[in-house]
Tab-separated table of C-alpha atoms in Angstrom:
chain	number	residue	atom	x	y	z
A	1	MET	CA	89.755	126.733	95.950
A	2	ALA	CA	90.094	126.361	92.039
A	3	GLU	CA	91.497	129.422	90.300
A	4	GLU	CA	89.222	130.635	88.130
A	5	LYS	CA	90.125	132.007	84.207
A	6	GLN	CA	90.418	135.383	83.905
A	7	ASN	CA	88.863	136.853	81.093
A	8	LEU	CA	92.261	138.487	79.267
A	9	LEU	CA	89.496	141.883	78.180
A	10	GLN	CA	89.162	142.414	82.451
A	11	LEU	CA	93.268	143.359	81.838
A	12	TYR	CA	92.546	146.238	79.501
A	13	ARG	CA	89.482	147.143	81.375
A	14	PHE	CA	91.416	147.883	84.732
A	15	CYS	CA	93.920	149.568	83.079
A	16	PHE	CA	91.930	152.051	81.235
A	17	LEU	CA	90.201	152.421	84.769
A	18	MET	CA	93.192	153.599	86.229
A	19	LEU	CA	94.668	155.717	83.591
A	20	ALA	CA	91.356	156.861	82.072
A	21	ASP	CA	92.941	157.018	78.388
A	22	ALA	CA	92.393	154.629	76.209
A	23	ALA	CA	96.104	154.874	74.074
A	24	GLU	CA	97.944	154.877	77.540
A	25	ALA	CA	95.764	151.898	79.084
A	26	GLN	CA	96.743	150.082	75.680
A	27	GLU	CA	100.346	150.523	76.221
A	28	VAL	CA	100.255	149.244	79.473
A	29	PHE	CA	97.968	146.490	78.586
A	30	HIS	CA	100.471	145.297	75.647
A	31	ALA	CA	103.652	145.752	78.085
A	32	THR	CA	102.095	143.328	80.472
A	33	LEU	CA	101.040	140.681	78.003
A	34	ARG	CA	104.878	141.313	76.321
A	35	GLU	CA	106.020	140.453	79.782
A	36	ALA	CA	104.284	137.320	80.680
A	37	ALA	CA	104.949	136.091	77.347
A	38	GLN	CA	108.544	136.569	77.351
A	39	LEU	CA	108.729	135.218	81.027
A	40	ALA	CA	106.310	132.045	79.433
A	41	ALA	CA	109.093	131.817	76.448
A	42	GLY	CA	111.550	131.641	79.399
A	43	SER	CA	109.996	128.819	81.422
A	44	GLU	CA	109.428	131.306	84.136
A	45	ALA	CA	104.883	131.775	83.528
A	46	PRO	CA	103.693	134.150	85.218
A	47	ARG	CA	102.098	132.285	88.697
A	48	ASN	CA	98.889	133.218	88.730
A	49	ARG	CA	96.266	135.413	87.391
A	50	LEU	CA	96.838	138.246	89.933
A	51	TRP	CA	100.345	138.251	88.353
A	52	PHE	CA	98.802	139.850	85.252
A	53	PHE	CA	97.008	142.638	87.789
A	54	ARG	CA	100.143	143.124	89.988
A	55	ASN	CA	102.299	143.711	86.850
A	56	ALA	CA	99.356	145.990	84.926
A	57	ARG	CA	99.054	148.101	88.283
A	58	TRP	CA	102.497	149.137	88.983
A	59	ARG	CA	102.553	149.989	85.563
A	60	CYS	CA	99.598	152.126	85.818
A	61	LEU	CA	101.175	153.947	88.831
A	62	GLU	CA	104.493	154.818	86.905
A	63	ALA	CA	102.175	156.009	84.327
A	64	GLY	CA	100.332	158.216	86.564
A	65	GLU	CA	103.336	158.968	88.084
A	66	GLN	CA	104.119	161.670	85.006
A	67	GLY	CA	100.683	162.913	84.724
A	68	LEU	CA	98.451	165.420	86.822
A	69	GLN	CA	98.912	163.858	90.490
A	70	ALA	CA	95.577	163.808	92.813
A	71	GLU	CA	95.563	166.184	95.394
A	72	ALA	CA	94.913	164.437	98.881
A	73	VAL	CA	92.007	166.211	100.032
A	74	ASP	CA	88.591	165.011	102.111
A	75	LEU	CA	86.210	164.688	99.162
A	76	LYS	CA	82.682	165.770	100.272
A	77	GLN	CA	80.446	162.154	101.100
A	78	ASP	CA	77.164	161.480	100.819
A	79	GLU	CA	74.727	158.599	101.928
A	80	LEU	CA	74.367	155.844	99.516
A	81	ALA	CA	71.043	156.768	97.185
A	82	GLU	CA	68.227	154.220	96.385
A	83	SER	CA	68.062	156.288	93.329
A	84	ALA	CA	71.530	155.791	92.752
A	85	PRO	CA	71.363	153.236	90.112
A	86	SER	CA	69.663	155.530	88.182
A	87	GLN	CA	72.211	157.997	88.447
A	88	ILE	CA	74.611	155.448	87.498
A	89	GLU	CA	73.046	154.167	84.244
A	90	LYS	CA	73.186	158.111	82.713
A	91	LEU	CA	77.096	157.965	83.101
A	92	GLU	CA	79.586	157.095	80.397
A	93	PRO	CA	82.057	154.560	81.293
A	94	GLN	CA	84.983	157.972	80.491
A	95	GLN	CA	83.399	159.706	83.272
A	96	PHE	CA	83.802	156.800	85.807
A	97	ALA	CA	87.306	155.883	84.389
A	98	ILE	CA	87.906	159.789	85.242
A	99	TRP	CA	86.428	159.719	88.456
A	100	ILE	CA	88.737	156.637	89.764
A	101	SER	CA	91.856	157.645	88.035
A	102	GLY	CA	91.675	160.962	89.851
A	103	ALA	CA	91.204	158.737	93.397
A	104	PRO	CA	94.135	158.815	95.559
A	105	GLU	CA	96.246	155.285	95.581
A	106	PRO	CA	95.497	152.740	97.258
A	107	GLN	CA	91.673	153.611	96.490
A	108	ARG	CA	92.748	153.845	93.041
A	109	THR	CA	93.837	150.659	92.730
A	110	ALA	CA	90.690	149.531	95.393
A	111	LEU	CA	87.461	150.768	93.684
A	112	ALA	CA	88.970	149.712	90.023
A	113	LEU	CA	89.713	146.361	91.577
A	114	PHE	CA	86.261	145.749	93.427
A	115	TYR	CA	83.851	146.857	90.815
A	116	LEU	CA	85.574	144.641	87.863
A	117	ASP	CA	83.911	142.638	89.542
A	118	GLU	CA	86.563	139.539	88.969
A	119	PHE	CA	88.281	139.033	92.249
A	120	ASN	CA	86.996	137.218	95.520
A	121	TYR	CA	87.903	139.357	98.943
A	122	ARG	CA	90.754	137.606	99.622
A	123	GLU	CA	92.501	137.937	95.877
A	124	LEU	CA	91.506	141.567	96.487
A	125	LEU	CA	93.888	142.131	99.885
A	126	SER	CA	96.134	139.975	98.032
A	127	VAL	CA	96.482	142.305	94.560
A	128	THR	CA	95.825	145.907	96.466
A	129	GLU	CA	98.676	144.555	99.722
A	130	LEU	CA	95.954	146.098	101.810
A	131	LYS	CA	94.537	144.944	104.925
A	132	PRO	CA	90.805	143.872	105.811
A	133	PRO	CA	90.112	147.225	107.658
A	134	GLU	CA	92.033	149.318	105.194
A	135	LEU	CA	90.029	147.974	101.943
A	136	SER	CA	86.917	148.215	104.178
A	137	LYS	CA	87.313	152.274	104.829
A	138	LEU	CA	88.951	152.489	101.138
A	139	LEU	CA	85.489	150.854	99.492
A	140	CYS	CA	83.283	152.419	101.712
A	141	ASP	CA	84.592	155.884	101.603
A	142	GLY	CA	84.824	155.353	97.845
A	143	ARG	CA	80.908	154.684	97.262
A	144	ARG	CA	79.985	157.792	99.526
A	145	GLN	CA	81.922	160.100	97.630
A	146	PHE	CA	81.497	158.820	94.173
A	147	GLN	CA	77.874	159.511	95.550
A	148	ALA	CA	78.244	163.129	96.741
A	149	TRP	CA	79.941	163.339	93.228
A	150	LEU	CA	77.338	161.738	91.537
A	151	ASP	CA	74.574	164.346	93.274
A	152	ALA	CA	76.090	167.271	92.302
A	153	THR	CA	77.095	166.081	88.979
A	154	LEU	CA	73.566	164.145	88.144
A	155	PRO	CA	70.953	165.550	90.999
A	156	ARG	CA	68.650	162.723	92.335
A	157	THR	CA	65.254	162.927	90.794
A	158	GLU	CA	64.084	161.375	93.872
A	159	THR	CA	60.716	159.846	93.665
B	1	MET	CA	63.179	146.229	107.239
B	2	SER	CA	64.176	144.520	110.602
B	3	ALA	CA	66.946	146.886	112.681
B	4	ILE	CA	69.783	144.617	112.495
B	5	GLN	CA	72.355	145.488	114.197
B	6	LEU	CA	76.192	144.644	112.770
B	7	SER	CA	79.158	144.090	114.577
B	8	ARG	CA	82.323	146.314	113.325
B	9	LYS	CA	83.648	143.223	111.838
B	10	GLU	CA	80.693	142.495	110.045
B	11	LYS	CA	80.278	145.994	109.117
B	12	MET	CA	84.131	145.783	107.918
B	13	LEU	CA	83.110	142.638	105.851
B	14	VAL	CA	80.067	143.529	104.070
B	15	HIS	CA	81.798	147.023	102.987
B	16	CYS	CA	84.283	144.578	100.760
B	17	ALA	CA	81.247	142.218	99.596
B	18	PRO	CA	81.531	140.746	96.160
B	19	ILE	CA	79.115	142.149	93.788
B	20	ARG	CA	78.338	138.474	92.977
B	21	GLU	CA	77.593	136.076	95.098
B	22	GLU	CA	79.710	133.127	93.309
B	23	ARG	CA	82.678	135.608	94.429
B	24	VAL	CA	81.673	134.935	98.203
B	25	ASP	CA	84.363	132.174	99.461
B	26	ASP	CA	85.091	133.433	102.722
B	27	ARG	CA	82.985	131.911	106.108
B	28	ALA	CA	83.280	135.244	108.059
B	29	LEU	CA	82.103	137.175	104.826
B	30	ARG	CA	79.251	134.878	104.394
B	31	THR	CA	78.444	134.913	107.623
B	32	ALA	CA	78.150	138.488	107.642
B	33	LEU	CA	76.598	138.815	104.240
B	34	HIS	CA	73.623	136.394	105.675
B	35	ARG	CA	72.839	139.173	108.243
B	36	ALA	CA	73.356	142.253	106.097
B	37	ARG	CA	70.662	141.140	103.888
B	38	LYS	CA	68.292	141.607	106.616
B	39	THR	CA	69.284	145.207	106.413
B	40	GLU	CA	68.075	147.868	103.777
B	41	ALA	CA	71.366	149.813	103.459
B	42	PHE	CA	73.359	146.563	102.314
B	43	ALA	CA	70.374	146.106	99.463
B	44	VAL	CA	71.472	149.856	98.997
B	45	GLN	CA	75.154	149.102	98.456
B	46	GLN	CA	74.356	145.859	96.216
B	47	ASN	CA	72.262	147.744	93.817
B	48	PHE	CA	75.233	150.659	93.746
B	49	ASP	CA	77.794	148.291	93.056
B	50	THR	CA	76.110	146.060	90.434
B	51	ALA	CA	74.720	149.474	88.506
B	52	VAL	CA	78.553	150.439	88.537
B	53	ALA	CA	80.184	146.669	88.091
B	54	ALA	CA	77.747	147.276	84.894
B	55	LEU	CA	79.005	150.365	83.843
B	56	VAL	CA	82.767	148.758	83.963
B	57	GLN	CA	81.643	146.304	81.826
B	58	SER	CA	80.677	148.695	79.332
B	59	ILE	CA	83.894	150.007	79.028
B	60	PRO	CA	84.549	149.568	74.921
B	61	ILE	CA	87.484	147.325	74.262
B	62	PRO	CA	89.473	149.169	71.518
B	63	GLU	CA	89.466	147.496	67.750
B	64	GLU	CA	93.487	147.313	68.188
B	65	ILE	CA	92.810	144.839	71.732
B	66	THR	CA	89.384	142.591	70.151
B	67	ASP	CA	91.167	142.240	66.860
B	68	TRP	CA	94.342	141.012	68.366
B	69	ILE	CA	92.751	138.610	71.247
B	70	PRO	CA	89.395	137.613	70.931
B	71	PRO	CA	86.496	137.996	73.271
B	72	ASP	CA	86.457	134.801	75.262
B	73	THR	CA	90.452	134.541	75.619
B	74	PHE	CA	91.589	133.616	79.226
B	75	ILE	CA	94.287	133.631	81.677
B	76	ALA	CA	94.214	129.662	81.955
B	77	PRO	CA	95.281	129.275	85.873
B	78	ARG	CA	98.673	127.933	86.091
B	79	ARG	CA	98.819	124.179	86.649
B	80	ARG	CA	99.728	123.120	90.350
B	81	ARG	CA	103.172	121.625	89.960
B	82	TRP	CA	103.570	118.720	92.454
B	83	GLN	CA	105.793	120.316	94.585
B	84	LYS	CA	102.843	122.697	95.582
B	85	TYR	CA	100.279	119.794	96.272
B	86	ALA	CA	103.446	118.001	98.528
B	87	GLN	CA	103.379	121.124	100.402
B	88	ASN	CA	99.592	121.470	101.044
B	89	PRO	CA	99.292	119.916	104.580
B	90	ALA	CA	96.849	117.337	104.140
B	91	PHE	CA	99.141	115.530	100.870
B	92	LEU	CA	102.519	115.973	103.548
B	93	ALA	CA	100.639	114.127	106.221
B	94	THR	CA	99.092	111.403	104.378
B	95	GLY	CA	102.677	110.511	102.073
B	96	ILE	CA	104.372	110.775	105.808
B	97	ALA	CA	101.646	108.396	107.000
B	98	VAL	CA	102.008	105.994	104.057
B	99	LEU	CA	105.822	106.031	103.735
B	100	VAL	CA	106.088	105.171	108.288
B	101	ILE	CA	103.601	102.269	106.993
B	102	ALA	CA	105.874	100.947	104.283
B	103	ILE	CA	108.448	101.224	106.065
B	104	VAL	CA	107.229	99.432	109.034
B	105	GLY	CA	105.727	96.887	106.388
B	106	ILE	CA	109.310	96.234	104.824
B	107	PHE	CA	110.378	95.589	108.289
B	108	GLN	CA	107.830	92.551	108.889
B	109	LEU	CA	108.451	91.809	105.717
B	110	VAL	CA	112.569	91.364	106.244
B	111	GLU	CA	111.845	89.672	109.093
B	112	ARG	CA	109.128	87.538	108.618
B	113	MET	CA	111.555	86.555	105.482
B	114	ASN	CA	114.426	85.350	108.042
B	115	ARG	CA	112.416	83.432	110.148
B	116	PHE	CA	112.623	79.552	110.140
B	117	PRO	CA	111.129	76.670	112.189
B	118	GLY	CA	113.306	76.713	115.596
B	119	GLU	CA	114.298	80.228	115.693
B	120	THR	CA	112.596	80.154	118.971
B	121	THR	CA	115.304	77.141	120.218
B	122	ALA	CA	117.672	78.842	118.462
B	123	ARG	CA	117.941	82.354	120.226
B	124	ARG	CA	117.902	80.449	123.588
B	125	LEU	CA	120.613	78.846	122.581
B	126	LEU	CA	122.299	81.849	121.866
B	127	THR	CA	121.966	82.870	125.316
B	128	THR	CA	123.097	79.639	126.542
B	129	ALA	CA	126.179	80.303	124.438
B	130	SER	CA	126.616	83.836	125.800
B	131	SER	CA	126.987	82.040	129.144
B	132	THR	CA	128.930	78.871	129.113
B	133	HIS	CA	132.550	78.277	130.135
B	134	ALA	CA	134.522	76.142	128.241
B	135	MET	CA	135.061	74.374	131.477
B	136	MET	CA	131.804	73.272	131.835
B	137	LEU	CA	132.307	71.378	128.346
B	138	ASP	CA	134.118	67.721	129.014
B	139	PRO	CA	137.389	68.133	126.917
B	140	VAL	CA	137.390	66.711	123.489
B	141	LYS	CA	140.192	67.615	120.836
B	142	THR	CA	138.880	66.047	117.843
B	143	ASP	CA	137.493	67.300	114.196
B	144	ALA	CA	134.170	68.399	114.520
B	145	GLY	CA	133.052	66.249	111.959
B	146	ALA	CA	133.869	63.624	113.985
B	147	LEU	CA	131.567	63.882	116.715
B	148	GLY	CA	128.599	62.626	115.065
B	149	ASP	CA	129.896	59.316	115.746
B	150	PHE	CA	130.697	59.961	119.633
B	151	LEU	CA	127.128	61.744	120.067
B	152	PHE	CA	125.518	58.776	118.217
B	153	MET	CA	127.795	56.248	120.493
B	154	LYS	CA	127.451	57.862	123.585
B	155	HIS	CA	124.636	59.914	123.816
B	156	ARG	CA	122.558	58.023	121.081
B	157	LEU	CA	122.024	60.688	119.070
B	158	VAL	CA	120.938	60.294	116.066
B	159	ARG	CA	122.311	62.369	112.799
B	160	TYR	CA	123.812	65.148	114.908
B	161	ASP	CA	126.082	65.947	112.560
B	162	VAL	CA	128.446	68.767	112.186
B	163	PRO	CA	128.030	70.182	108.633
B	164	PRO	CA	130.660	69.885	106.017
B	165	GLU	CA	131.323	73.841	105.788
B	166	PHE	CA	132.477	73.234	109.915
B	167	ALA	CA	133.721	70.006	110.111
B	168	GLU	CA	137.087	70.181	109.821
B	169	LEU	CA	137.206	72.990	112.598
B	170	LYS	CA	138.924	71.209	115.424
B	171	THR	CA	137.320	71.050	118.703
B	172	LEU	CA	138.125	71.527	122.553
B	173	GLY	CA	134.857	70.432	124.538
B	174	CYS	CA	131.620	68.927	124.090
B	175	ARG	CA	128.687	68.008	126.318
B	176	VAL	CA	125.145	67.019	125.928
B	177	PHE	CA	122.364	68.731	128.032
B	178	ASP	CA	118.425	68.559	128.325
B	179	ASP	CA	117.427	72.280	127.577
B	180	GLU	CA	113.926	73.837	128.661
B	181	GLU	CA	111.259	71.869	127.129
B	182	GLY	CA	113.383	68.599	127.842
B	183	GLN	CA	115.357	68.244	124.143
B	184	ARG	CA	118.429	66.660	123.941
B	185	VAL	CA	120.994	69.553	122.710
B	186	ALA	CA	124.440	68.895	121.952
B	187	GLN	CA	127.174	71.682	122.444
B	188	ILE	CA	130.567	71.977	120.818
B	189	TRP	CA	132.888	74.637	121.236
B	190	VAL	CA	135.911	74.844	119.176
B	191	VAL	CA	138.863	76.577	118.547
B	192	GLU	CA	138.635	79.086	116.032
B	193	LYS	CA	137.040	82.289	116.961
B	194	LYS	CA	136.308	80.495	120.069
B	195	MET	CA	132.641	79.096	118.169
B	196	GLN	CA	130.102	77.172	120.210
B	197	PHE	CA	128.525	74.400	118.110
B	198	PHE	CA	125.132	73.656	118.749
B	199	LEU	CA	123.153	70.346	117.288
B	200	PHE	CA	119.253	69.968	118.848
B	201	PRO	CA	116.411	68.262	117.317
B	202	ALA	CA	114.371	70.317	114.213
B	203	GLU	CA	110.881	72.274	115.434
B	204	ARG	CA	108.080	69.486	114.701
B	205	ASP	CA	104.369	69.656	113.558
B	206	PRO	CA	102.047	69.403	116.926
B	207	LYS	CA	99.677	67.826	114.535
B	208	THR	CA	101.873	65.529	112.083
B	209	GLY	CA	104.936	64.896	114.415
B	210	LYS	CA	106.866	66.396	111.299
B	211	ALA	CA	109.773	67.912	111.597
B	212	ARG	CA	109.611	71.444	109.943
B	213	GLU	CA	112.110	70.921	107.221
B	214	PHE	CA	113.849	74.366	105.837
B	215	SER	CA	116.876	74.585	103.399
B	216	GLY	CA	119.650	76.491	103.252
B	217	TRP	CA	121.336	78.685	106.505
B	218	ARG	CA	119.402	81.347	108.832
B	219	SER	CA	121.092	83.659	110.462
B	220	ILE	CA	120.125	85.248	113.548
B	221	GLU	CA	121.944	87.908	115.864
B	222	GLN	CA	120.914	88.525	119.527
B	223	GLU	CA	123.251	90.626	122.116
B	224	HIS	CA	126.267	90.628	120.018
B	225	TRP	CA	126.084	86.971	119.525
B	226	ALA	CA	125.456	85.739	116.047
B	227	GLY	CA	124.501	82.182	114.495
B	228	VAL	CA	123.837	80.933	111.662
B	229	VAL	CA	121.290	77.889	111.074
B	230	LYS	CA	120.515	74.493	108.745
B	231	GLU	CA	118.158	71.854	108.788
B	232	ASP	CA	118.904	68.243	108.101
B	233	LYS	CA	116.964	65.081	108.193
B	234	GLY	CA	115.286	66.258	111.532
B	235	VAL	CA	118.220	67.993	113.822
B	236	CYS	CA	119.198	71.601	112.847
B	237	PHE	CA	122.530	72.701	113.462
B	238	MET	CA	123.456	75.767	114.628
B	239	ALA	CA	127.245	77.407	114.703
B	240	THR	CA	127.989	80.391	117.135
B	241	LEU	CA	130.617	83.123	117.420
B	242	ARG	CA	130.364	86.768	119.566
B	243	GLY	CA	129.977	89.046	116.435
B	244	SER	CA	128.098	89.540	113.746
B	245	ALA	CA	126.663	87.544	111.029
B	246	LYS	CA	129.201	88.474	108.693
B	247	ASP	CA	131.926	86.782	111.095
B	248	LEU	CA	129.955	83.149	109.993
B	249	ALA	CA	129.253	84.565	106.475
B	250	GLN	CA	132.474	83.420	105.109
B	251	TYR	CA	132.378	80.142	106.607
B	252	VAL	CA	128.798	79.159	105.243
B	253	SER	CA	129.750	80.919	101.868
B	254	LYS	CA	132.288	78.196	100.677
B	255	LYS	CA	130.726	74.892	98.878
B	256	LYS	CA	131.861	71.618	101.226
B	257	GLU	CA	130.383	68.166	100.129
């Protein structure tokens, strides 16, 4: 399959989801592009578009290590609700980024990349370095945990 | 909705289902999604994911970035280098096949270029040369070039002349015999390198009866024996020895009138 063009601004959104901080996200975004430019100048241009996301991911993880760490706790999970889209509509992107950035690795990366809606299944596995059952479980649990958080934050208005 | 039961693997794949249809490029995933679309749970998951993806797309891009990078800037996919294509099994197999065909073609072409009328007879006589003993020939000690008259006078063989390149070599013996096809063949044994000469009728066109001519010297090799053949006025001359064509090259390369 031919490689697709990748909107460069999605890389910034990925960094923002990972860090929930615009300034830090910009810093990682710029650092990633700078390294790509340096490699390209040395005739060693990044091998593919996934390189940008892998590189940004590790930078985000490094940046994240310096701040507060998410505790490994079993978050409450709820079944996905039909009314979830209306709950999500009421959210600000910043709120979702805070929730994602608080998830433990590698769930954080998996969710951030998945909801960017830029990658196919194989690419997701490649960037997250996960096995299919692991990725599946992280995404499934992530949805349910986010639904539980939505229910706690913005209670459902069942029709 | 119908109560479709998804297998464990299908459930695993469905949980990873990309939000956009065009991102589904995996066969197993496509099959799983085909079945999952008939379930209510999948519709709920799709709506959930679509809403979250829309939320992500609404993340504002800071001015510092949009000023520097226009919104429609893309990461261009890297051009595949020829080495990458070469590693593709399909290209590799095709390349090997083309190479083998080319090599076989070249061999056949070279072989065809070396063929000449009378080659079959020449090869047969090369076998004869390898099994001949000097004692089988009538002793004749003279210059090879002088045997043309002898062959004409004694055996009525016209134009059975040894070419100038080999005419000065001293002979040990000579005989004339009929080969399998009833052709009159003259065999001469010379001192130098225990070479043997053969003179035989050139191959003829079955329709016209004319001798098939060819120019210059042609070489053949067979079971450690080598020969060089030349046609002149309907008669072929072949010099043979045990060795390779290189051993005869020195004789045929020198021009003699």
